[in-house]
Amino acid sequence: PVSDKIIQYNSFDEVGEENWGKGWYLHTQDCCRTQPGGECCGRAVTQSTTIKRAGRAAIKFDLRYNDPTASGKHRAEMQGYNEPPGKIERWYGWSEYIEMWDLKDKEPGSTIQWHQPASAGSPPLSYYIDEGRYQCTHNVSNVKDGYFRYDDLGPVTLKVWTDWVMHVKWSSSSDGLIEIWKNGTKVFTYTGITQELIADGKDGNYI
C-alpha cells in the first residue's frame, strides 16, 4: 500500500521492474556479471509466481558459487534508494523462503543488509546465514568497519516462509536500538550504538 508513512515497499505482484514497488530498484552492478556489459544474468533476480508468500508473485534471487563476482563477492541483489543520514527510527518487515542453501557451509551469506552512504565498507547492520543459523551482524562502534557483534537468531528452516520484523533506532549514541521478531516471536534486543550514517537497504544474496 502507498502511504506517506511507508518509505519503501515492494510487492513484486506486477510485471516489470518499474512496477515492483516504492523505493526499490535492481542494483545491476551487484549481480552475477555474465553479460558483456556487466548487467545481471537472466536468472539472478526474477519474478516467481510459483513460490509466493501472498498475492500473485514474489521476487527470486538465484546465486551460485561459480557465478562471476562483483566487487569481490558473489551477489544477486536489489537496492533501496538512499535516505538522508541522521538519527532516525525505522520499522522493517519482510518474508523470505529459502529453497536451497548448504546449511553446513562455513562461508556466511547475507540475505539483507543496510549500508552507509556510498556503500563504502562493511554494512553496519545485516542478516547472515552461517552454518545453518541466522545471525544478526551489527557494528557497535562509530567507526566504519569497526567492532562487530555476531548475534545468533536461531536455526534456518528450508522450504518454509519466515516472517521478520525489525525495529531500529539509528544512533551514534547509547540510545540506539535493535529489536527483532521472527514469526511473531521476539528473538533479539540490543541497546547501544547502531550508527547514524545509514543510507540504503539491500535485499538478496551476498556470499
CSV table of C-alpha atoms in Angstrom, one decimal:
chain,number,residue,atom,x,y,z
A,1,PRO,CA,0.0,0.0,0.0
A,2,VAL,CA,1.1,3.6,-0.7
A,3,SER,CA,1.3,5.8,2.4
A,4,ASP,CA,3.2,8.8,3.5
A,5,LYS,CA,4.4,6.7,6.5
A,6,ILE,CA,5.8,4.0,4.2
A,7,ILE,CA,9.1,4.9,2.8
A,8,GLN,CA,9.9,1.8,0.9
A,9,TYR,CA,7.8,-1.3,0.0
A,10,ASN,CA,7.7,-3.9,-2.7
A,11,SER,CA,5.1,-6.5,-3.6
A,12,PHE,CA,6.5,-7.8,-6.8
A,13,ASP,CA,3.0,-8.7,-8.0
A,14,GLU,CA,3.2,-6.7,-11.2
A,15,VAL,CA,5.1,-7.5,-14.3
A,16,GLY,CA,8.1,-5.2,-14.9
A,17,GLU,CA,10.7,-3.9,-12.5
A,18,GLU,CA,9.3,-0.4,-12.7
A,19,ASN,CA,6.1,-1.7,-11.1
A,20,TRP,CA,7.6,-3.7,-8.3
A,21,GLY,CA,7.2,-1.2,-5.5
A,22,LYS,CA,8.1,2.1,-4.0
A,23,GLY,CA,11.7,3.0,-3.4
A,24,TRP,CA,13.5,-0.1,-4.8
A,25,TYR,CA,15.5,-0.8,-7.9
A,26,LEU,CA,17.5,-3.6,-9.4
A,27,HIS,CA,21.1,-3.0,-8.5
A,28,THR,CA,22.7,-4.2,-11.7
A,29,GLN,CA,26.3,-3.6,-10.6
A,30,ASP,CA,25.9,-6.0,-7.7
A,31,CYS,CA,24.7,-9.1,-9.6
A,32,CYS,CA,26.4,-12.1,-11.2
A,33,ARG,CA,28.1,-10.4,-14.2
A,34,THR,CA,27.7,-12.9,-17.0
A,35,GLN,CA,26.7,-10.4,-19.7
A,36,PRO,CA,29.1,-8.3,-21.8
A,37,GLY,CA,28.0,-5.0,-20.3
A,38,GLY,CA,28.3,-6.3,-16.7
A,39,GLU,CA,24.5,-6.4,-16.2
A,40,CYS,CA,22.7,-9.1,-14.3
A,41,CYS,CA,22.5,-12.5,-15.8
A,42,GLY,CA,18.9,-13.5,-16.7
A,43,ARG,CA,18.3,-15.7,-13.7
A,44,ALA,CA,19.9,-13.6,-10.9
A,45,VAL,CA,16.8,-11.6,-9.9
A,46,THR,CA,13.5,-12.7,-11.3
A,47,GLN,CA,9.8,-12.7,-10.5
A,48,SER,CA,8.3,-16.0,-9.2
A,49,THR,CA,4.6,-16.8,-9.4
A,50,THR,CA,5.1,-20.4,-8.1
A,51,ILE,CA,6.7,-19.7,-4.7
A,52,LYS,CA,5.0,-16.7,-3.1
A,53,ARG,CA,4.0,-15.5,0.4
A,54,ALA,CA,0.8,-13.7,-0.6
A,55,GLY,CA,-0.6,-12.1,-3.7
A,56,ARG,CA,0.4,-13.0,-7.2
A,57,ALA,CA,4.2,-13.2,-7.1
A,58,ALA,CA,7.4,-12.9,-5.1
A,59,ILE,CA,11.0,-12.0,-6.0
A,60,LYS,CA,13.5,-14.8,-6.5
A,61,PHE,CA,17.3,-14.4,-6.1
A,62,ASP,CA,19.4,-17.1,-7.7
A,63,LEU,CA,23.1,-17.1,-6.7
A,64,ARG,CA,25.7,-19.9,-7.4
A,65,TYR,CA,29.3,-20.4,-6.3
A,66,ASN,CA,30.6,-20.5,-9.9
A,67,ASP,CA,28.9,-17.1,-10.7
A,68,PRO,CA,31.3,-14.3,-11.6
A,69,THR,CA,32.0,-11.9,-8.7
A,70,ALA,CA,31.0,-8.3,-8.3
A,71,SER,CA,33.2,-6.1,-6.1
A,72,GLY,CA,35.0,-9.2,-4.9
A,73,LYS,CA,31.9,-11.2,-3.8
A,74,HIS,CA,29.1,-13.3,-5.4
A,75,ARG,CA,26.0,-11.2,-5.4
A,76,ALA,CA,22.4,-11.1,-6.6
A,77,GLU,CA,20.8,-8.0,-5.1
A,78,MET,CA,18.3,-5.2,-5.4
A,79,GLN,CA,18.7,-2.0,-3.5
A,80,GLY,CA,16.6,0.6,-1.8
A,81,TYR,CA,17.0,4.3,-2.5
A,82,ASN,CA,19.2,6.3,-0.2
A,83,GLU,CA,17.8,8.0,2.9
A,84,PRO,CA,19.5,11.1,4.4
A,85,PRO,CA,21.9,10.2,7.2
A,86,GLY,CA,20.9,11.1,10.8
A,87,LYS,CA,19.4,9.8,14.0
A,88,ILE,CA,16.2,8.2,12.7
A,89,GLU,CA,13.8,5.4,13.8
A,90,ARG,CA,12.6,2.8,11.3
A,91,TRP,CA,10.5,-0.4,11.2
A,92,TYR,CA,11.3,-3.0,8.6
A,93,GLY,CA,9.4,-6.1,7.7
A,94,TRP,CA,9.9,-8.9,5.1
A,95,SER,CA,9.2,-12.5,4.4
A,96,GLU,CA,11.7,-15.0,3.0
A,97,TYR,CA,11.6,-18.5,1.6
A,98,ILE,CA,14.9,-20.3,1.3
A,99,GLU,CA,14.5,-23.1,-1.1
A,100,MET,CA,18.1,-24.2,-1.3
A,101,TRP,CA,21.2,-23.5,0.9
A,102,ASP,CA,24.1,-25.6,2.1
A,103,LEU,CA,23.4,-25.4,5.8
A,104,LYS,CA,26.9,-26.8,6.5
A,105,ASP,CA,28.6,-24.1,4.5
A,106,LYS,CA,31.2,-22.3,6.6
A,107,GLU,CA,31.1,-19.3,4.3
A,108,PRO,CA,28.5,-16.9,5.7
A,109,GLY,CA,26.0,-15.4,3.2
A,110,SER,CA,23.9,-12.3,3.7
A,111,THR,CA,20.2,-12.1,2.7
A,112,ILE,CA,19.5,-8.5,3.7
A,113,GLN,CA,21.8,-5.6,4.8
A,114,TRP,CA,21.8,-1.9,5.5
A,115,HIS,CA,24.6,0.2,4.2
A,116,GLN,CA,26.2,3.6,5.0
A,117,PRO,CA,26.5,6.3,2.3
A,118,ALA,CA,28.2,5.3,-0.9
A,119,SER,CA,28.1,1.6,0.4
A,120,ALA,CA,31.7,2.0,1.4
A,121,GLY,CA,33.0,-0.7,3.8
A,122,SER,CA,31.1,-3.4,5.5
A,123,PRO,CA,27.4,-2.8,6.2
A,124,PRO,CA,26.7,-1.6,9.8
A,125,LEU,CA,23.7,-4.0,10.0
A,126,SER,CA,23.0,-7.2,8.2
A,127,TYR,CA,21.4,-10.7,8.4
A,128,TYR,CA,23.6,-13.6,7.6
A,129,ILE,CA,23.2,-17.4,7.4
A,130,ASP,CA,26.2,-19.0,8.9
A,131,GLU,CA,26.4,-22.9,9.1
A,132,GLY,CA,22.7,-23.2,9.1
A,133,ARG,CA,21.8,-20.5,11.6
A,134,TYR,CA,20.5,-16.9,11.2
A,135,GLN,CA,22.9,-14.2,12.5
A,136,CYS,CA,22.4,-10.5,13.2
A,137,THR,CA,25.7,-8.8,12.4
A,138,HIS,CA,26.0,-5.2,13.6
A,139,ASN,CA,28.6,-2.6,14.1
A,140,VAL,CA,28.6,-1.4,17.7
A,141,SER,CA,31.1,1.4,17.2
A,142,ASN,CA,31.1,4.7,15.3
A,143,VAL,CA,34.0,3.6,13.2
A,144,LYS,CA,33.5,2.3,9.7
A,145,ASP,CA,34.4,-1.4,9.7
A,146,GLY,CA,34.8,-1.1,13.5
A,147,TYR,CA,33.8,-3.6,16.2
A,148,PHE,CA,31.1,-6.0,15.1
A,149,ARG,CA,28.8,-8.2,17.2
A,150,TYR,CA,27.5,-11.5,15.7
A,151,ASP,CA,24.3,-12.5,17.5
A,152,ASP,CA,22.5,-15.8,16.9
A,153,LEU,CA,18.9,-15.7,15.8
A,154,GLY,CA,18.2,-19.4,15.6
A,155,PRO,CA,18.2,-22.2,13.0
A,156,VAL,CA,17.3,-21.8,9.3
A,157,THR,CA,14.4,-24.0,8.1
A,158,LEU,CA,14.4,-24.6,4.4
A,159,LYS,CA,11.3,-24.5,2.2
A,160,VAL,CA,9.1,-22.6,4.6
A,161,TRP,CA,8.2,-18.9,4.8
A,162,THR,CA,9.8,-17.0,7.6
A,163,ASP,CA,8.4,-13.6,8.6
A,164,TRP,CA,10.8,-11.0,10.0
A,165,VAL,CA,10.1,-7.6,11.7
A,166,MET,CA,12.9,-5.3,12.8
A,167,HIS,CA,12.7,-2.1,14.8
A,168,VAL,CA,15.9,0.1,14.6
A,169,LYS,CA,16.8,3.4,16.2
A,170,TRP,CA,19.8,4.5,14.2
A,171,SER,CA,22.1,6.4,16.6
A,172,SER,CA,25.7,7.1,17.2
A,173,SER,CA,25.0,7.2,20.9
A,174,SER,CA,23.9,4.8,23.6
A,175,ASP,CA,20.2,5.3,22.8
A,176,GLY,CA,20.4,3.2,19.6
A,177,LEU,CA,18.1,0.1,19.5
A,178,ILE,CA,17.7,-3.1,17.5
A,179,GLU,CA,14.6,-5.3,18.1
A,180,ILE,CA,13.9,-8.4,16.0
A,181,TRP,CA,10.8,-10.6,15.8
A,182,LYS,CA,10.8,-14.0,13.9
A,183,ASN,CA,7.3,-15.3,13.0
A,184,GLY,CA,5.8,-13.1,15.6
A,185,THR,CA,8.1,-14.0,18.5
A,186,LYS,CA,10.7,-11.6,19.7
A,187,VAL,CA,14.2,-13.2,19.4
A,188,PHE,CA,16.6,-10.3,19.9
A,189,THR,CA,17.1,-7.0,21.6
A,190,TYR,CA,20.2,-4.7,21.6
A,191,THR,CA,20.7,-1.3,23.0
A,192,GLY,CA,23.7,0.9,22.2
A,193,ILE,CA,25.4,2.4,19.2
A,194,THR,CA,23.9,1.5,15.8
A,195,GLN,CA,25.5,4.3,13.8
A,196,GLU,CA,23.6,7.2,12.2
A,197,LEU,CA,25.2,7.1,8.7
A,198,ILE,CA,22.6,4.7,7.3
A,199,ALA,CA,21.7,5.1,3.7
A,200,ASP,CA,20.1,2.2,1.9
A,201,GLY,CA,18.9,-1.3,2.2
A,202,LYS,CA,19.9,-4.2,0.0
A,203,ASP,CA,17.9,-7.4,-0.4
A,204,GLY,CA,19.1,-10.5,-2.0
A,205,ASN,CA,22.1,-12.9,-1.7
A,206,TYR,CA,25.7,-12.0,-0.9
A,207,ILE,CA,28.4,-14.6,-0.4
